[in-house]
PDB file of C-alpha atoms in Angstrom:
ATOM      1  CA  MET U 255      12.796  25.037  35.694  1.00 78.00           C
ATOM      2  CA  SER U 256       9.553  23.167  36.225  1.00 77.00           C
ATOM      3  CA  THR U 257       7.590  25.942  34.495  1.00 82.00           C
ATOM      4  CA  ALA U 258       9.885  25.764  31.455  1.00 74.00           C
ATOM      5  CA  SER U 259       9.587  21.970  31.364  1.00 69.00           C
ATOM      6  CA  LYS U 260       5.804  22.040  31.469  1.00 72.00           C
ATOM      7  CA  ALA U 261       5.638  24.719  28.786  1.00 73.00           C
ATOM      8  CA  LEU U 262       7.993  22.946  26.387  1.00 70.00           C
ATOM      9  CA  ASN U 263       6.345  19.546  26.890  1.00 69.00           C
ATOM     10  CA  ASN U 264       2.769  20.879  26.755  1.00 69.00           C
ATOM     11  CA  THR U 265       1.978  19.433  30.178  1.00 71.00           C
ATOM     12  CA  GLY U 266       0.645  20.809  33.441  1.00 72.00           C
ATOM     13  CA  ARG U 267      -1.630  23.756  34.132  1.00 77.00           C
ATOM     14  CA  MET U 268      -0.374  27.056  32.770  1.00 79.00           C
ATOM     15  CA  GLY U 269      -1.674  30.163  31.086  1.00 83.00           C
ATOM     16  CA  ASP U 270      -1.427  30.226  27.299  1.00 83.00           C
ATOM     17  CA  GLU U 271       0.541  33.492  27.403  1.00 84.00           C
ATOM     18  CA  THR U 272       3.174  32.015  29.736  1.00 85.00           C
ATOM     19  CA  ARG U 273       3.484  28.846  27.684  1.00 82.00           C
ATOM     20  CA  GLU U 274       3.947  30.766  24.432  1.00 83.00           C
ATOM     21  CA  ARG U 275       6.489  33.126  26.032  1.00 87.00           C
ATOM     22  CA  VAL U 276       8.621  30.203  27.243  1.00 77.00           C
ATOM     23  CA  LYS U 277       8.518  28.594  23.784  1.00 77.00           C
ATOM     24  CA  ARG U 278       9.412  31.888  22.116  1.00 82.00           C
ATOM     25  CA  VAL U 279      12.452  32.424  24.332  1.00 81.00           C
ATOM     26  CA  ALA U 280      13.548  28.808  23.845  1.00 72.00           C
ATOM     27  CA  SER U 281      13.377  29.323  20.074  1.00 78.00           C
ATOM     28  CA  GLU U 282      15.325  32.593  20.267  1.00 76.00           C
ATOM     29  CA  ILE U 283      18.215  31.072  22.211  1.00 78.00           C
ATOM     30  CA  GLY U 284      18.239  27.885  20.131  1.00 73.00           C
ATOM     31  CA  PHE U 285      17.300  25.570  22.994  1.00 65.00           C
ATOM     32  CA  ARG U 286      16.524  21.948  22.092  1.00 65.00           C
ATOM     33  CA  PRO U 287      15.286  19.382  24.631  1.00 61.00           C
ATOM     34  CA  ASN U 288      17.665  16.487  25.246  1.00 55.00           C
ATOM     35  CA  ALA U 289      16.098  13.548  23.421  1.00 53.00           C
ATOM     36  CA  LEU U 290      18.255  11.009  25.255  1.00 50.00           C
ATOM     37  CA  ALA U 291      17.206  12.343  28.636  1.00 49.00           C
ATOM     38  CA  ARG U 292      13.600  12.407  27.510  1.00 54.00           C
ATOM     39  CA  GLY U 293      13.903   8.782  26.414  1.00 48.00           C
ATOM     40  CA  LEU U 294      15.400   7.713  29.735  1.00 43.00           C
ATOM     41  CA  LEU U 295      12.561   9.316  31.657  1.00 48.00           C
ATOM     42  CA  SER U 296       9.805   7.922  29.426  1.00 50.00           C
ATOM     43  CA  LYS U 297      11.573   4.591  28.713  1.00 66.00           C
ATOM     44  CA  ARG U 298      11.018   5.244  25.009  1.00 78.00           C
ATOM     45  CA  SER U 299      13.352   6.183  22.167  1.00 89.00           C
ATOM     46  CA  PHE U 300      10.612   7.789  20.025  1.00 93.00           C
ATOM     47  CA  THR U 301      11.918   5.870  17.020  1.00 95.00           C
ATOM     48  CA  ILE U 302      10.263   3.155  14.953  1.00 96.00           C
ATOM     49  CA  GLY U 303      12.009   0.690  12.641  1.00 96.00           C
ATOM     50  CA  LEU U 304      10.492  -0.007   9.212  1.00 97.00           C
ATOM     51  CA  LEU U 305      11.746  -3.286   7.759  1.00 96.00           C
ATOM     52  CA  THR U 306      11.130  -4.254   4.116  1.00 96.00           C
ATOM     53  CA  ASN U 307      12.266  -6.578   1.345  1.00 94.00           C
ATOM     54  CA  ASP U 308      10.753  -4.298  -1.313  1.00 93.00           C
ATOM     55  CA  THR U 309      14.062  -2.748  -2.362  1.00 85.00           C
ATOM     56  CA  TYR U 310      12.496  -1.164  -5.469  1.00 84.00           C
ATOM     57  CA  GLY U 311      10.139   0.770  -3.205  1.00 86.00           C
ATOM     58  CA  ARG U 312       7.007   0.318  -5.301  1.00 88.00           C
ATOM     59  CA  PHE U 313       4.911  -0.643  -2.269  1.00 93.00           C
ATOM     60  CA  THR U 314       7.144   0.405   0.635  1.00 93.00           C
ATOM     61  CA  LEU U 315       7.487   4.109  -0.201  1.00 93.00           C
ATOM     62  CA  PRO U 316       3.755   4.949   0.017  1.00 95.00           C
ATOM     63  CA  VAL U 317       3.477   2.809   3.166  1.00 96.00           C
ATOM     64  CA  MET U 318       6.417   4.678   4.708  1.00 96.00           C
ATOM     65  CA  ALA U 319       4.881   8.033   3.755  1.00 96.00           C
ATOM     66  CA  GLY U 320       1.743   7.070   5.650  1.00 97.00           C
ATOM     67  CA  VAL U 321       3.687   5.813   8.669  1.00 97.00           C
ATOM     68  CA  SER U 322       5.727   9.026   8.834  1.00 95.00           C
ATOM     69  CA  GLU U 323       2.632  11.183   8.449  1.00 95.00           C
ATOM     70  CA  ALA U 324       0.970   9.413  11.366  1.00 96.00           C
ATOM     71  CA  LEU U 325       3.978   9.679  13.689  1.00 95.00           C
ATOM     72  CA  VAL U 326       5.643  13.013  12.928  1.00 92.00           C
ATOM     73  CA  ASP U 327       3.254  15.051  15.076  1.00 89.00           C
ATOM     74  CA  HIS U 328       3.992  12.726  17.990  1.00 91.00           C
ATOM     75  CA  GLY U 329       7.734  13.336  17.788  1.00 90.00           C
ATOM     76  CA  VAL U 330       8.464   9.833  16.495  1.00 94.00           C
ATOM     77  CA  SER U 331      11.067   9.195  13.769  1.00 94.00           C
ATOM     78  CA  VAL U 332      11.105   6.263  11.324  1.00 95.00           C
ATOM     79  CA  PHE U 333      14.221   4.325  10.289  1.00 92.00           C
ATOM     80  CA  LEU U 334      13.949   2.364   7.024  1.00 94.00           C
ATOM     81  CA  CYS U 335      16.000  -0.816   6.608  1.00 94.00           C
ATOM     82  CA  ALA U 336      15.895  -2.731   3.304  1.00 93.00           C
ATOM     83  CA  ILE U 337      16.813  -6.400   3.638  1.00 92.00           C
ATOM     84  CA  GLU U 338      16.103  -7.668   0.099  1.00 86.00           C
ATOM     85  CA  ASP U 339      15.427 -11.413   0.571  1.00 89.00           C
ATOM     86  CA  ASP U 340      18.523 -12.053   2.686  1.00 93.00           C
ATOM     87  CA  PRO U 341      17.798 -13.673   6.092  1.00 95.00           C
ATOM     88  CA  ALA U 342      21.283 -12.841   7.425  1.00 95.00           C
ATOM     89  CA  LEU U 343      20.946  -9.186   6.446  1.00 95.00           C
ATOM     90  CA  GLY U 344      17.468  -9.119   7.955  1.00 95.00           C
ATOM     91  CA  GLN U 345      18.771 -10.422  11.275  1.00 96.00           C
ATOM     92  CA  ILE U 346      21.562  -7.824  11.289  1.00 95.00           C
ATOM     93  CA  HIS U 347      19.054  -5.012  10.811  1.00 96.00           C
ATOM     94  CA  VAL U 348      16.678  -6.366  13.464  1.00 96.00           C
ATOM     95  CA  GLU U 349      19.505  -6.587  16.011  1.00 96.00           C
ATOM     96  CA  ALA U 350      20.637  -3.069  15.094  1.00 95.00           C
ATOM     97  CA  MET U 351      17.110  -1.769  15.649  1.00 95.00           C
ATOM     98  CA  LEU U 352      16.926  -3.464  19.033  1.00 95.00           C
ATOM     99  CA  ASP U 353      20.353  -2.056  19.967  1.00 94.00           C
ATOM    100  CA  LYS U 354      18.998   1.401  19.175  1.00 92.00           C
ATOM    101  CA  GLN U 355      16.071   0.725  21.529  1.00 93.00           C
ATOM    102  CA  VAL U 356      13.355   1.310  18.902  1.00 96.00           C
ATOM    103  CA  ASP U 357       9.846   1.483  20.319  1.00 96.00           C
ATOM    104  CA  GLY U 358       8.641  -1.061  17.773  1.00 97.00           C
ATOM    105  CA  ILE U 359       9.053  -2.465  14.267  1.00 97.00           C
ATOM    106  CA  ILE U 360       6.709  -2.198  11.292  1.00 98.00           C
ATOM    107  CA  ALA U 361       7.291  -4.968   8.748  1.00 97.00           C
ATOM    108  CA  THR U 362       6.254  -4.427   5.139  1.00 97.00           C
ATOM    109  CA  GLY U 363       7.011  -6.119   1.834  1.00 95.00           C
ATOM    110  CA  LYS U 364       6.105  -6.649  -1.803  1.00 92.00           C
ATOM    111  CA  ARG U 365       3.292  -9.192  -1.523  1.00 91.00           C
ATOM    112  CA  LEU U 366       0.588 -10.142   0.955  1.00 92.00           C
ATOM    113  CA  ASP U 367       1.215 -13.873   1.125  1.00 93.00           C
ATOM    114  CA  ARG U 368       4.917 -13.949   2.001  1.00 92.00           C
ATOM    115  CA  ARG U 369       6.633 -13.229   5.295  1.00 93.00           C
ATOM    116  CA  LEU U 370       9.890 -11.332   5.466  1.00 95.00           C
ATOM    117  CA  PRO U 371      12.911 -13.683   5.560  1.00 94.00           C
ATOM    118  CA  VAL U 372      13.592 -12.961   9.230  1.00 95.00           C
ATOM    119  CA  ASP U 373      11.875 -14.139  12.417  1.00 93.00           C
ATOM    120  CA  LEU U 374      10.066 -11.248  14.117  1.00 95.00           C
ATOM    121  CA  SER U 375       8.227 -13.339  16.688  1.00 92.00           C
ATOM    122  CA  ASN U 376       9.094 -13.116  20.385  1.00 90.00           C
ATOM    123  CA  LEU U 377      10.873  -9.769  20.069  1.00 95.00           C
ATOM    124  CA  PRO U 378      11.007  -7.496  23.138  1.00 95.00           C
ATOM    125  CA  VAL U 379       9.219  -4.735  21.177  1.00 97.00           C
ATOM    126  CA  PRO U 380       5.826  -4.719  19.424  1.00 97.00           C
ATOM    127  CA  VAL U 381       5.647  -5.601  15.722  1.00 97.00           C
ATOM    128  CA  VAL U 382       2.968  -4.499  13.245  1.00 98.00           C
ATOM    129  CA  TYR U 383       2.693  -5.975   9.742  1.00 98.00           C
ATOM    130  CA  ALA U 384       1.615  -3.875   6.751  1.00 97.00           C
ATOM    131  CA  PHE U 385       1.271  -5.338   3.245  1.00 96.00           C
ATOM    132  CA  THR U 386       3.073  -8.537   4.199  1.00 96.00           C
ATOM    133  CA  GLU U 387       2.084 -11.752   5.948  1.00 95.00           C
ATOM    134  CA  GLY U 388       2.185 -11.568   9.729  1.00 95.00           C
ATOM    135  CA  THR U 389       2.785 -14.166  12.392  1.00 92.00           C
ATOM    136  CA  PRO U 390      -0.149 -15.857  14.172  1.00 89.00           C
ATOM    137  CA  ASN U 391      -1.944 -13.493  16.581  1.00 91.00           C
ATOM    138  CA  SER U 392      -0.175 -10.464  15.131  1.00 95.00           C
ATOM    139  CA  VAL U 393      -1.629  -7.117  14.060  1.00 97.00           C
ATOM    140  CA  THR U 394      -1.690  -7.056  10.257  1.00 97.00           C
ATOM    141  CA  PHE U 395      -2.900  -4.444   7.770  1.00 98.00           C
ATOM    142  CA  ARG U 396      -3.624  -5.291   4.138  1.00 97.00           C
ATOM    143  CA  SER U 397      -5.623  -3.929   1.235  1.00 97.00           C
ATOM    144  CA  ASP U 398      -8.975  -5.541   0.464  1.00 98.00           C
ATOM    145  CA  ASP U 399      -8.165  -6.936  -2.992  1.00 98.00           C
ATOM    146  CA  ALA U 400     -11.552  -8.572  -3.448  1.00 98.00           C
ATOM    147  CA  GLN U 401     -13.355  -5.291  -2.756  1.00 98.00           C
ATOM    148  CA  GLY U 402     -11.022  -3.509  -5.181  1.00 98.00           C
ATOM    149  CA  ALA U 403     -11.741  -6.043  -7.914  1.00 98.00           C
ATOM    150  CA  ARG U 404     -15.483  -5.700  -7.357  1.00 98.00           C
ATOM    151  CA  LEU U 405     -15.167  -1.902  -7.664  1.00 98.00           C
ATOM    152  CA  ALA U 406     -13.528  -2.300 -11.070  1.00 98.00           C
ATOM    153  CA  VAL U 407     -15.953  -4.848 -12.523  1.00 98.00           C
ATOM    154  CA  GLU U 408     -19.042  -3.128 -11.137  1.00 97.00           C
ATOM    155  CA  TRP U 409     -17.891   0.143 -12.710  1.00 97.00           C
ATOM    156  CA  LEU U 410     -17.471  -1.549 -16.108  1.00 97.00           C
ATOM    157  CA  LEU U 411     -20.966  -3.024 -15.832  1.00 97.00           C
ATOM    158  CA  LYS U 412     -22.328   0.363 -14.803  1.00 96.00           C
ATOM    159  CA  ILE U 413     -21.009   2.029 -17.978  1.00 96.00           C
ATOM    160  CA  GLY U 414     -22.609  -0.669 -20.109  1.00 95.00           C
ATOM    161  CA  ARG U 415     -19.849  -3.209 -20.690  1.00 96.00           C
ATOM    162  CA  ARG U 416     -20.964  -6.840 -20.738  1.00 94.00           C
ATOM    163  CA  ARG U 417     -18.114  -8.957 -22.163  1.00 96.00           C
ATOM    164  CA  ILE U 418     -15.495  -8.338 -19.469  1.00 97.00           C
ATOM    165  CA  LEU U 419     -12.239 -10.305 -19.525  1.00 97.00           C
ATOM    166  CA  HIS U 420      -9.749 -10.549 -16.659  1.00 98.00           C
ATOM    167  CA  VAL U 421      -6.036 -10.603 -17.571  1.00 98.00           C
ATOM    168  CA  THR U 422      -3.856 -10.964 -14.491  1.00 98.00           C
ATOM    169  CA  GLY U 423      -0.605 -12.174 -12.921  1.00 98.00           C
ATOM    170  CA  PRO U 424       0.655 -15.533 -11.607  1.00 98.00           C
ATOM    171  CA  MET U 425      -1.959 -17.753  -9.974  1.00 97.00           C
ATOM    172  CA  GLU U 426       0.345 -18.536  -7.022  1.00 97.00           C
ATOM    173  CA  PHE U 427      -0.156 -15.000  -5.675  1.00 97.00           C
ATOM    174  CA  PHE U 428      -2.908 -14.845  -3.057  1.00 96.00           C
ATOM    175  CA  SER U 429      -3.957 -11.387  -4.262  1.00 97.00           C
ATOM    176  CA  VAL U 430      -4.347 -12.726  -7.820  1.00 98.00           C
ATOM    177  CA  ARG U 431      -6.660 -15.518  -6.690  1.00 97.00           C
ATOM    178  CA  GLU U 432      -8.670 -13.186  -4.467  1.00 97.00           C
ATOM    179  CA  ARG U 433      -9.177 -10.636  -7.254  1.00 98.00           C
ATOM    180  CA  ALA U 434     -10.021 -13.361  -9.782  1.00 98.00           C
ATOM    181  CA  GLU U 435     -12.641 -14.856  -7.482  1.00 97.00           C
ATOM    182  CA  ALA U 436     -14.252 -11.448  -6.936  1.00 98.00           C
ATOM    183  CA  TYR U 437     -14.209 -10.809 -10.697  1.00 98.00           C
ATOM    184  CA  SER U 438     -16.032 -14.098 -11.336  1.00 97.00           C
ATOM    185  CA  GLU U 439     -18.610 -13.366  -8.634  1.00 97.00           C
ATOM    186  CA  VAL U 440     -19.550 -10.082 -10.316  1.00 97.00           C
ATOM    187  CA  ALA U 441     -18.957 -10.767 -14.028  1.00 96.00           C
ATOM    188  CA  GLY U 442     -19.801 -14.478 -14.071  1.00 92.00           C
ATOM    189  CA  ASP U 443     -17.817 -17.463 -15.317  1.00 85.00           C
ATOM    190  CA  ALA U 444     -18.457 -17.062 -19.058  1.00 82.00           C
ATOM    191  CA  GLU U 445     -14.890 -15.891 -19.716  1.00 89.00           C
ATOM    192  CA  PRO U 446     -11.928 -17.797 -18.206  1.00 93.00           C
ATOM    193  CA  VAL U 447      -9.345 -15.789 -16.258  1.00 97.00           C
ATOM    194  CA  MET U 448      -6.073 -15.368 -18.147  1.00 98.00           C
ATOM    195  CA  TYR U 449      -3.069 -15.837 -15.834  1.00 98.00           C
ATOM    196  CA  GLY U 450       0.414 -14.679 -16.790  1.00 98.00           C
ATOM    197  CA  ILE U 451       3.259 -12.552 -15.436  1.00 98.00           C
ATOM    198  CA  TRP U 452       3.436  -9.031 -14.032  1.00 97.00           C
ATOM    199  CA  SER U 453       4.626  -7.252 -17.180  1.00 97.00           C
ATOM    200  CA  GLU U 454       3.590  -5.073 -20.100  1.00 97.00           C
ATOM    201  CA  SER U 455       4.689  -7.840 -22.459  1.00 98.00           C
ATOM    202  CA  TRP U 456       2.093 -10.206 -20.984  1.00 98.00           C
ATOM    203  CA  GLY U 457      -0.637  -7.610 -21.494  1.00 98.00           C
ATOM    204  CA  HIS U 458       0.466  -7.235 -25.099  1.00 98.00           C
ATOM    205  CA  ASP U 459       0.636 -11.007 -25.660  1.00 98.00           C
ATOM    206  CA  ALA U 460      -2.775 -11.511 -24.051  1.00 98.00           C
ATOM    207  CA  ILE U 461      -4.402  -9.209 -26.597  1.00 98.00           C
ATOM    208  CA  GLU U 462      -2.737 -11.102 -29.438  1.00 97.00           C
ATOM    209  CA  GLU U 463      -4.045 -14.377 -27.993  1.00 97.00           C
ATOM    210  CA  ILE U 464      -7.585 -13.042 -27.495  1.00 97.00           C
ATOM    211  CA  TRP U 465      -7.880 -11.573 -30.982  1.00 97.00           C
ATOM    212  CA  GLN U 466      -6.609 -14.751 -32.616  1.00 95.00           C
ATOM    213  CA  ARG U 467      -9.439 -16.750 -31.065  1.00 93.00           C
ATOM    214  CA  PRO U 468     -12.676 -17.248 -32.990  1.00 93.00           C
ATOM    215  CA  GLY U 469     -15.859 -15.721 -31.668  1.00 91.00           C
ATOM    216  CA  GLU U 470     -16.952 -12.501 -30.001  1.00 93.00           C
ATOM    217  CA  LYS U 471     -14.305 -10.199 -28.543  1.00 96.00           C
ATOM    218  CA  PRO U 472     -14.430  -8.516 -25.130  1.00 97.00           C
ATOM    219  CA  ASP U 473     -15.646  -4.960 -24.778  1.00 97.00           C
ATOM    220  CA  ALA U 474     -13.755  -4.479 -21.501  1.00 97.00           C
ATOM    221  CA  LEU U 475     -10.543  -5.660 -19.825  1.00 98.00           C
ATOM    222  CA  PHE U 476      -9.914  -5.749 -16.093  1.00 98.00           C
ATOM    223  CA  CYS U 477      -6.158  -6.191 -15.656  1.00 98.00           C
ATOM    224  CA  GLY U 478      -4.279  -7.467 -12.602  1.00 98.00           C
ATOM    225  CA  ASN U 479      -1.883  -4.536 -12.488  1.00 97.00           C
ATOM    226  CA  ASP U 480      -1.138  -1.301 -14.336  1.00 98.00           C
ATOM    227  CA  GLN U 481       1.769  -2.747 -16.312  1.00 97.00           C
ATOM    228  CA  ILE U 482      -0.404  -5.491 -17.791  1.00 98.00           C
ATOM    229  CA  ALA U 483      -3.068  -2.902 -18.578  1.00 98.00           C
ATOM    230  CA  ARG U 484      -0.590  -0.606 -20.321  1.00 98.00           C
ATOM    231  CA  GLY U 485       0.679  -3.458 -22.489  1.00 98.00           C
ATOM    232  CA  ALA U 486      -2.901  -4.346 -23.389  1.00 98.00           C
ATOM    233  CA  VAL U 487      -3.746  -0.745 -24.320  1.00 98.00           C
ATOM    234  CA  ASP U 488      -0.674  -0.542 -26.560  1.00 97.00           C
ATOM    235  CA  ALA U 489      -1.591  -3.821 -28.288  1.00 98.00           C
ATOM    236  CA  LEU U 490      -5.185  -2.684 -28.853  1.00 98.00           C
ATOM    237  CA  ARG U 491      -3.978   0.569 -30.392  1.00 97.00           C
ATOM    238  CA  GLU U 492      -1.655  -1.347 -32.733  1.00 97.00           C
ATOM    239  CA  ARG U 493      -4.707  -3.282 -33.969  1.00 97.00           C
ATOM    240  CA  GLY U 494      -6.682  -0.106 -34.582  1.00 97.00           C
ATOM    241  CA  ILE U 495      -9.005  -0.812 -31.649  1.00 97.00           C
ATOM    242  CA  LYS U 496      -9.972   2.351 -29.804  1.00 97.00           C
ATOM    243  CA  VAL U 497      -9.748   2.670 -26.013  1.00 97.00           C
ATOM    244  CA  PRO U 498     -12.242   3.336 -24.473  1.00 97.00           C
ATOM    245  CA  GLN U 499     -14.685   3.598 -27.417  1.00 96.00           C
ATOM    246  CA  ASP U 500     -14.309  -0.055 -28.467  1.00 97.00           C
ATOM    247  CA  VAL U 501     -12.747  -1.608 -25.360  1.00 98.00           C
ATOM    248  CA  SER U 502     -12.622  -0.189 -21.834  1.00 98.00           C
ATOM    249  CA  VAL U 503      -9.527  -0.993 -19.759  1.00 98.00           C
ATOM    250  CA  ILE U 504      -8.991  -0.888 -15.990  1.00 98.00           C
ATOM    251  CA  GLY U 505      -5.742  -1.659 -14.182  1.00 98.00           C
ATOM    252  CA  PHE U 506      -4.835  -2.259 -10.546  1.00 98.00           C
ATOM    253  CA  ASP U 507      -2.320  -0.482  -8.221  1.00 96.00           C
ATOM    254  CA  ASN U 508      -2.606   3.156  -9.418  1.00 96.00           C
ATOM    255  CA  TRP U 509       1.133   3.268 -10.040  1.00 94.00           C
ATOM    256  CA  GLU U 510       1.247   6.906 -11.158  1.00 92.00           C
ATOM    257  CA  ILE U 511       4.341   6.592 -13.330  1.00 91.00           C
ATOM    258  CA  VAL U 512       2.545   3.942 -15.414  1.00 95.00           C
ATOM    259  CA  ALA U 513      -1.134   4.867 -15.119  1.00 95.00           C
ATOM    260  CA  ALA U 514      -0.791   8.575 -15.843  1.00 92.00           C
ATOM    261  CA  GLN U 515       1.573   8.011 -18.788  1.00 93.00           C
ATOM    262  CA  THR U 516      -0.602   5.405 -20.520  1.00 95.00           C
ATOM    263  CA  ARG U 517      -2.385   6.716 -23.619  1.00 96.00           C
ATOM    264  CA  PRO U 518      -5.186   7.249 -22.804  1.00 97.00           C
ATOM    265  CA  PRO U 519      -4.487   7.678 -19.057  1.00 97.00           C
ATOM    266  CA  LEU U 520      -5.429   4.540 -17.190  1.00 98.00           C
ATOM    267  CA  THR U 521      -8.414   4.002 -14.925  1.00 98.00           C
ATOM    268  CA  THR U 522      -7.152   1.851 -12.064  1.00 98.00           C
ATOM    269  CA  VAL U 523      -7.722   0.595  -8.526  1.00 98.00           C
ATOM    270  CA  ASP U 524      -5.705   2.326  -5.808  1.00 98.00           C
ATOM    271  CA  MET U 525      -4.811   0.067  -2.855  1.00 97.00           C
ATOM    272  CA  GLU U 526      -4.552   3.115  -0.577  1.00 97.00           C
ATOM    273  CA  LEU U 527      -1.096   2.087   0.661  1.00 97.00           C
ATOM    274  CA  LYS U 528      -0.427   5.482   2.232  1.00 97.00           C
ATOM    275  CA  GLU U 529      -3.562   5.151   4.371  1.00 98.00           C
ATOM    276  CA  LEU U 530      -2.561   1.577   5.168  1.00 97.00           C
ATOM    277  CA  GLY U 531       0.792   2.884   6.417  1.00 97.00           C
ATOM    278  CA  ARG U 532      -0.906   5.621   8.413  1.00 97.00           C
ATOM    279  CA  GLN U 533      -3.120   3.118  10.197  1.00 98.00           C
ATOM    280  CA  ALA U 534      -0.125   0.875  10.883  1.00 98.00           C
ATOM    281  CA  GLY U 535       1.760   3.865  12.308  1.00 97.00           C
ATOM    282  CA  LEU U 536      -1.084   4.882  14.612  1.00 97.00           C
ATOM    283  CA  THR U 537      -1.429   1.289  15.806  1.00 97.00           C
ATOM    284  CA  MET U 538       2.300   1.094  16.512  1.00 97.00           C
ATOM    285  CA  LEU U 539       2.043   4.338  18.473  1.00 96.00           C
ATOM    286  CA  ALA U 540      -0.741   2.851  20.597  1.00 96.00           C
ATOM    287  CA  LEU U 541       1.320  -0.281  21.273  1.00 96.00           C
ATOM    288  CA  ALA U 542       4.413   1.779  22.158  1.00 94.00           C
ATOM    289  CA  GLU U 543       2.336   3.766  24.643  1.00 93.00           C
ATOM    290  CA  GLY U 544       1.074   0.559  26.242  1.00 93.00           C
ATOM    291  CA  ARG U 545      -2.490   0.798  25.018  1.00 95.00           C
ATOM    292  CA  PRO U 546      -4.278  -2.493  24.244  1.00 94.00           C
ATOM    293  CA  VAL U 547      -4.666  -3.452  20.573  1.00 96.00           C
ATOM    294  CA  GLU U 548      -6.637  -6.470  19.399  1.00 96.00           C
ATOM    295  CA  PRO U 549      -4.645  -8.836  17.158  1.00 96.00           C
ATOM    296  CA  GLY U 550      -5.971  -9.810  13.742  1.00 96.00           C
ATOM    297  CA  VAL U 551      -6.046  -8.817  10.094  1.00 96.00           C
ATOM    298  CA  ARG U 552      -7.430  -5.383   9.187  1.00 97.00           C
ATOM    299  CA  LYS U 553      -8.549  -5.041   5.563  1.00 97.00           C
ATOM    300  CA  LEU U 554      -8.595  -1.484   4.222  1.00 98.00           C
ATOM    301  CA  PRO U 555     -10.865  -0.624   1.275  1.00 98.00           C
ATOM    302  CA  CYS U 556      -9.456   0.218  -2.142  1.00 98.00           C
ATOM    303  CA  ARG U 557     -10.471   3.202  -4.269  1.00 97.00           C
ATOM    304  CA  LEU U 558     -11.262   3.410  -7.982  1.00 97.00           C
ATOM    305  CA  VAL U 559      -9.372   6.195  -9.777  1.00 97.00           C
ATOM    306  CA  VAL U 560     -11.250   6.982 -13.002  1.00 96.00           C
ATOM    307  CA  ARG U 561      -9.219   8.381 -15.875  1.00 96.00           C
ATOM    308  CA  GLN U 562      -9.845   8.137 -19.625  1.00 96.00           C
ATOM    309  CA  SER U 563      -9.282   4.453 -20.422  1.00 97.00           C
ATOM    310  CA  CYS U 564     -12.761   3.188 -19.615  1.00 91.00           C
ATOM    311  CA  GLY U 565     -15.121   6.119 -20.186  1.00 78.00           C
ATOM    312  CA  GLY U 566     -17.993   7.135 -17.948  1.00 65.00           C
ATOM    313  CA  ASP U 567     -18.141   9.828 -15.273  1.00 58.00           C
ATOM    314  CA  LYS U 568     -16.235   9.680 -12.018  1.00 54.00           C
ATOM    315  CA  PRO U 569     -17.820   7.511  -9.294  1.00 49.00           C
ATOM    316  CA  GLY U 570     -19.309   9.134  -6.234  1.00 39.00           C
ATOM    317  CA  ALA U 571     -17.314   9.569  -3.069  1.00 32.00           C
TER     318      ALA U 571
END
């Protein structure tokens, strides 16, 4: 019995041939270890709760893919609970997770500067925050929006653009202000940032507003998300302005369904949300195993995905 246990759990000293023979026989007879018994012995359930208010899944799904990728080889399953913006529903899901004895909870959302509408402090299990605001002294993962904005503007300058305009979302978003500040640091303050809403219609309206102004027109647009960028590209085409020959356009998010279907396909900044989720998952695993983890905010770098909307060759790795 002890030999079989060591072989199936990859523990103890044993010859490779013996270990493989035990696993082969176990597979042939359909044996599965008792997860409940395993949990009682290890005082772990090998499950993680993923809590989100991003019910559309735009940001949560890539984060979850990264979390699952990090944990699957360690025998850990992930339960997703969507709470919308309902505090009562959030509390119900948190209590259900605790009743199921999850090893920890990963909280994620749809913006960096808002907490989920449920109190996750002082829980009996560790909590990691990914793409949402964490509590003081928590472990939080977020994309480096300023670095991503610099990537975009520096690339436009590298391919010879000089009149770069930034069309973005609502100023009350922390990510909007951070990207706008980075844009101004690289491109200068000659052109004011244009704030609006997260929509294709705003990108379209922004082009109308820009081209109705007197004076020189931009030769490049850095947009706050891919939807704004797509609206801008459509509006430029309607005016007979060629992208990227006349105006280069870069978006932000690398939302494939939008970026790849834009004509021409959209160059954009990828926030690397899958990698962000993977790092959050590995950190949660460390906490569940009792290993020390320093609290604080971890910023993960973004990546520029070059397609056809701005011209130039692909950047180096």
